[in-house]
XYZ file of C-alpha atoms in Angstrom:
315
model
C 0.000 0.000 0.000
C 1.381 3.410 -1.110
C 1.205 6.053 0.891
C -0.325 9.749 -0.281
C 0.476 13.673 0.603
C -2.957 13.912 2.981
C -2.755 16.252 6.115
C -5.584 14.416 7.727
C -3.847 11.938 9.944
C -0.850 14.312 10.458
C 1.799 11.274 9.272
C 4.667 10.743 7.361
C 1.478 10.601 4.363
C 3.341 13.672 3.154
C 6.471 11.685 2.421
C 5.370 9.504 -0.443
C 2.301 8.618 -2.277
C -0.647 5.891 -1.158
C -3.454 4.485 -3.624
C -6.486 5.501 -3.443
C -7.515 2.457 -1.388
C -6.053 3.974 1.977
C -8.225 7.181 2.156
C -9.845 4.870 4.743
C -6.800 6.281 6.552
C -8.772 9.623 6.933
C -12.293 8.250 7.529
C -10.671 6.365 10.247
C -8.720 7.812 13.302
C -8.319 7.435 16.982
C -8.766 5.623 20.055
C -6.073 4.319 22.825
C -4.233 1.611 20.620
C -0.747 0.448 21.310
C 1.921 1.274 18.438
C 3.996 -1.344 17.403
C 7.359 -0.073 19.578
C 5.089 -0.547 22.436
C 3.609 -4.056 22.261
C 6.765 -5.164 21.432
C 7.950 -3.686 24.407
C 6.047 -4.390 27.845
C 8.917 -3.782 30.201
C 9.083 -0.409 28.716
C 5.256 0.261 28.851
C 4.981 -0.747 32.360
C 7.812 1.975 33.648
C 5.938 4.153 31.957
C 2.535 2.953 33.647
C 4.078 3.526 36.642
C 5.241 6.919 35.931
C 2.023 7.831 35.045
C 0.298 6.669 38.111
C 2.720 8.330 40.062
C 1.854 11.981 38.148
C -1.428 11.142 39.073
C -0.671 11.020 42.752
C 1.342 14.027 42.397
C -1.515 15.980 41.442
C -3.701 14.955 43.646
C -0.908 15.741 46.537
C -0.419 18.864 44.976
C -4.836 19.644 44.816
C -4.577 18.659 48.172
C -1.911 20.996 49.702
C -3.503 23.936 47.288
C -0.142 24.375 45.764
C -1.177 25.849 42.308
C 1.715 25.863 41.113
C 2.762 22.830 41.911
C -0.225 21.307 40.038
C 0.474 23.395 37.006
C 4.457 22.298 36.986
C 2.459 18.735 35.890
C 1.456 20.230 32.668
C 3.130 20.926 29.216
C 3.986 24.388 28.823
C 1.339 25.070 25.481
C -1.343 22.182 27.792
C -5.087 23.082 27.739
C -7.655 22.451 30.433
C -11.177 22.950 29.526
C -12.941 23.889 32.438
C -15.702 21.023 33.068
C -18.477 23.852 34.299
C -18.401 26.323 31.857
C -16.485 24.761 28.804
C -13.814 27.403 28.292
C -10.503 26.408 27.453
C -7.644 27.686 29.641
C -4.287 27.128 27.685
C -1.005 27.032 28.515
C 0.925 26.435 31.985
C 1.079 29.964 33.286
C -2.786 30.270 32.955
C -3.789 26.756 34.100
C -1.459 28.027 37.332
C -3.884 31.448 37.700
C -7.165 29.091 36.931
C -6.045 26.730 39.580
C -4.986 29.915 42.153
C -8.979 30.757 41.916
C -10.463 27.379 42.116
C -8.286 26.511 45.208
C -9.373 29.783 46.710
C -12.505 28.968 46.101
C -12.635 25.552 47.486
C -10.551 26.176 50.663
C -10.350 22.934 52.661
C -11.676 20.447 49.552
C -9.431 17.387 49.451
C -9.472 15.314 46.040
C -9.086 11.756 45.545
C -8.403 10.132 42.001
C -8.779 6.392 40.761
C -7.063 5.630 37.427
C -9.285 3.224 35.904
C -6.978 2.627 32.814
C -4.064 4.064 31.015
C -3.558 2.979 27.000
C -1.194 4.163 24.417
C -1.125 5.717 20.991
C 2.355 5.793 20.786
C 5.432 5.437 22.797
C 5.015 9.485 23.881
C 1.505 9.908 24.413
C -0.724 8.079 26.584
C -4.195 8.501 27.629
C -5.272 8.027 31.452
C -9.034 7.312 31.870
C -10.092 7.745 35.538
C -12.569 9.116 38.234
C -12.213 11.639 40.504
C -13.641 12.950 43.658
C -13.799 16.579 45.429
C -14.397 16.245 48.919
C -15.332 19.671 50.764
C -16.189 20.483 54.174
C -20.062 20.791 55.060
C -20.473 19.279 51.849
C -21.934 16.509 49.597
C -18.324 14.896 46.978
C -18.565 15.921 43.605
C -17.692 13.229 41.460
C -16.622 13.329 38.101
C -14.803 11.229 34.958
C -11.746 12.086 33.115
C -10.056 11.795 30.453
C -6.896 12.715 30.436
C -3.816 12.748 27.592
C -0.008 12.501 28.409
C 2.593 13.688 26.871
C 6.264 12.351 27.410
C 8.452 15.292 26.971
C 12.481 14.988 28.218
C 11.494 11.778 29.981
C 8.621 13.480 31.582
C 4.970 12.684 31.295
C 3.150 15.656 31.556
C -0.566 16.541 31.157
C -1.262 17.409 27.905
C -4.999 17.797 27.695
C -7.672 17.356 30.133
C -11.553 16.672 29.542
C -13.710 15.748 32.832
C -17.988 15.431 33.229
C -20.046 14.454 36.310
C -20.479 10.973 36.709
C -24.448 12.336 37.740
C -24.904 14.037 34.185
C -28.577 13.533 32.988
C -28.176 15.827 30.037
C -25.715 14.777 27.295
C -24.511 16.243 24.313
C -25.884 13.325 21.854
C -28.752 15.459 20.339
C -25.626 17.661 19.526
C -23.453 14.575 17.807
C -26.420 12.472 17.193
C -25.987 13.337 13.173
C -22.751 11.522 13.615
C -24.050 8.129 14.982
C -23.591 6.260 11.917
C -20.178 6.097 12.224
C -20.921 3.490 15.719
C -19.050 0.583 14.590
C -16.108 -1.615 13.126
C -14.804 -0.492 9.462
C -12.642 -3.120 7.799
C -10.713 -2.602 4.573
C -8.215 -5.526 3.126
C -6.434 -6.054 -0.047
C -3.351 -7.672 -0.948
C -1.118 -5.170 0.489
C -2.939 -3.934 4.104
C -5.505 -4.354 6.546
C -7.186 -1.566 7.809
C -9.556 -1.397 10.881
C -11.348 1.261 11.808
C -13.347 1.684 15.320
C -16.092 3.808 16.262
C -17.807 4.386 19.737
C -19.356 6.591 22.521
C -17.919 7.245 25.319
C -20.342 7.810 28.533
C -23.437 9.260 28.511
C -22.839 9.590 24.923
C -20.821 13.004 25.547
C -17.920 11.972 23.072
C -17.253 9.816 20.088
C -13.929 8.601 19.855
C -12.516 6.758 16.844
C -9.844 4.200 16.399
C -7.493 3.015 14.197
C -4.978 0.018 13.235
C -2.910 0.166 9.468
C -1.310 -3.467 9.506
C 0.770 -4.363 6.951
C 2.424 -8.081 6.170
C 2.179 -9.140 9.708
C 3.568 -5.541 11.319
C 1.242 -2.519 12.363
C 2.266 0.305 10.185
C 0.470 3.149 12.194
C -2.263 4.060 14.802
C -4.228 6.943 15.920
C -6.903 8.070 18.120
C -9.426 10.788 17.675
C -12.064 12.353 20.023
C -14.928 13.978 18.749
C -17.368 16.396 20.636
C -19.403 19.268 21.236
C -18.209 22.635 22.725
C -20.405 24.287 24.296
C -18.575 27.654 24.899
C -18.700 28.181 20.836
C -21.720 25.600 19.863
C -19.751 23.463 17.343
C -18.863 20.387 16.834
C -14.932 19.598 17.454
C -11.963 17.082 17.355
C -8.696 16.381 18.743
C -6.688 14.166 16.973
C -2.859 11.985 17.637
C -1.445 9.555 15.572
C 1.963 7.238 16.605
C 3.820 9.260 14.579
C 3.899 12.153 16.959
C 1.341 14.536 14.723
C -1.607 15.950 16.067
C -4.126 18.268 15.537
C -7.185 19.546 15.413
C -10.805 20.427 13.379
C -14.265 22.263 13.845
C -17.031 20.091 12.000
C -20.122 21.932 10.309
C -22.995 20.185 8.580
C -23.696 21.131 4.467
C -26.738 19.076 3.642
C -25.915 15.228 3.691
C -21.879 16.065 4.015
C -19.619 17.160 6.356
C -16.766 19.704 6.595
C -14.194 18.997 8.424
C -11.658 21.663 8.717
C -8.788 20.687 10.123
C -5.390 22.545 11.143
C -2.237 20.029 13.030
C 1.240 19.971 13.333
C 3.457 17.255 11.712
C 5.550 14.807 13.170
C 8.812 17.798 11.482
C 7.206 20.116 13.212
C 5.431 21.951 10.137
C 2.061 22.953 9.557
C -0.732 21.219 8.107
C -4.686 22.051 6.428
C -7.058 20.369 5.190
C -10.987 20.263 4.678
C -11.865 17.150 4.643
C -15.447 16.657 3.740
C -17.494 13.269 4.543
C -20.719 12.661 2.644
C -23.433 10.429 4.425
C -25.352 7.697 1.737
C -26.990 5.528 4.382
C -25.901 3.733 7.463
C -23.155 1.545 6.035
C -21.750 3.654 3.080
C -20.389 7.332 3.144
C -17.436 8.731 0.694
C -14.552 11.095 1.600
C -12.453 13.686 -0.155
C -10.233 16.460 0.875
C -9.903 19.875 -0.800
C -7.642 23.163 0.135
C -4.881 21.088 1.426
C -1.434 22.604 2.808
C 1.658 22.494 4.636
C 3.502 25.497 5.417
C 1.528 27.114 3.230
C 2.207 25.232 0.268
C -1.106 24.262 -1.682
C -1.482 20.250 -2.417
C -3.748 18.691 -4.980
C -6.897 17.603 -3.797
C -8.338 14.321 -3.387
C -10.949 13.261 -5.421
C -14.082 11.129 -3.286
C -13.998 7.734 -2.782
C -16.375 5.783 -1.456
C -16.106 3.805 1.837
C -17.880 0.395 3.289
C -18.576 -0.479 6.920
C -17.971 -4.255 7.462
């Protein structure tokens, strides 16, 4: 399988050329799958477990001693917390520090406790941390909540990356939001001589999120994997993703609905560190069919041809 110059997975596509059988390769992307350095490597996986269990009790040491900045030293410097009560994004590590200041102000005497429920990886530098937590206060019912949380491994260091959290006692969800998208629920398999590719689709939790998986295997080695979390923000009432594939890219999109297609418009940062663009627009047929095409591609500025549609099968 040849590879192609397509922005969407944020990969080393930009390299060399793909047929036109791997655009499944941009319908697909990205849950918590192992790359291949990792499987091959447990002893190496489960140091790095470790280290990331031990973050988590550093933050929850840090919570509890209301050392803001302590608790923002666990995050990368350009890291973005999205505040779970009113959806706004807080980036980087001096302002998660300030946001952090208030809410431990504002919570004198709350304790937390945390409960990793289970840490996968994409690749052998990021990792995602699923887990609940729990705000005890004085006087005071615990406010529980879920998390989701992404690590990144930066000098040897895993640091928080990007944090999403709900209440576990959410009635309201944001599926009337994402419903449009449900079709996608499900397992995608493409084969032909050269590659497997499976594709993944599911909610997450009170059907809040959809997050989308990927596995290209090819000959009996996994060539690449990717996850990719899709959901509503409420702050700006659109639909968005986040997206990180084992090569190290990542990036991200705001979704809008055109009739029976979507546009996904999506900006990311390759694995070289240069920039990438793309819409990327998916057109719905019925439950099991859909095609895909991408238009106004770049990196760095540079215009790429498009992609003509192609037309894609759930198994």
């Amino acid at each position: 399988m040849q590879r192609t110059n397509f922005p969407f997975l944020f990969s080393d596509y930009w390299r060399t050329f793909m047929s036109i059988k791997s655009w499944i390769l941009t319908f697909a992307a990205m849950a918590s799958l192992l790359s291949p350095a990792i499987a091959q490597d447990k002893d190496r996986q489960a140091t790095d477990e470790a280290a990331i269990r031990k973050a988590v009790e550093a933050y929850v040491s840090a919570f509890n001693r209301a050392d803001a900045k302590g608790l923002a030293a666990l995050w990368a410097p350009e890291a973005v917390y999205i505040n779970p009560d009113s959806g706004e994004e807080v980036v980087g590590r001096d302002a998660i520090e300030k946001q952090f200041a208030a809410i431990l102000t504002d919570a004198k005497g709350a304790k937390l406790e945390a409960t990793t429920v289970s840490i996968g990886f994409v690749s052998p530098s990021v990792a995602v941390e699923q887990g609940m937590a729990k705000v005890i206060r004085p006087d005071q019912e615990p406010e529980e909540s879920q998390y989701s949380a992404v690590y990144m491994k930066r000098d040897g260091q895993w640091l928080l990356d990007r944090v999403t959290e709900e209440a576990v006692d959410v009635v309201v969800s944001h599926y009337e939001q994402l419903k449009d998208l449900e079709w996608m629920v499900g397992k995608w398999v493409d084969q032909d001589e050269e590659a497997t590719v499976i594709t993944e689709c599911n909610w997450t939790r009170n059907n809040n999120f959809l997050t989308r998986s990927f596995t290209v295997q090819v000959g009996d080695q996994i060539d690449m994997a990717g996850m990719q979390i899709i959901g509503w923000d409420p702050s700006t009432k659109q639909i968005r993703s986040w997206v990180f594939d084992s090569d190290g890219g990542f990036g991200q999109a705001i979704w809008s609905k055109k009739g029976s297609s979507w546009h996904v418009q999506q900006t990311g940062v390759l694995p070289d560190g240069r920039k990438s663009s793309a819409v990327n627009i998916i057109t719905y047929i019925d439950d099991n069919t859909c095609t895909i095409e991408s238009v106004n591609r770049t990196v760095d500025g540079e215009l790429l041809p498009s992609v003509a549609a192609v037309q894609i099968i759930k198994n």
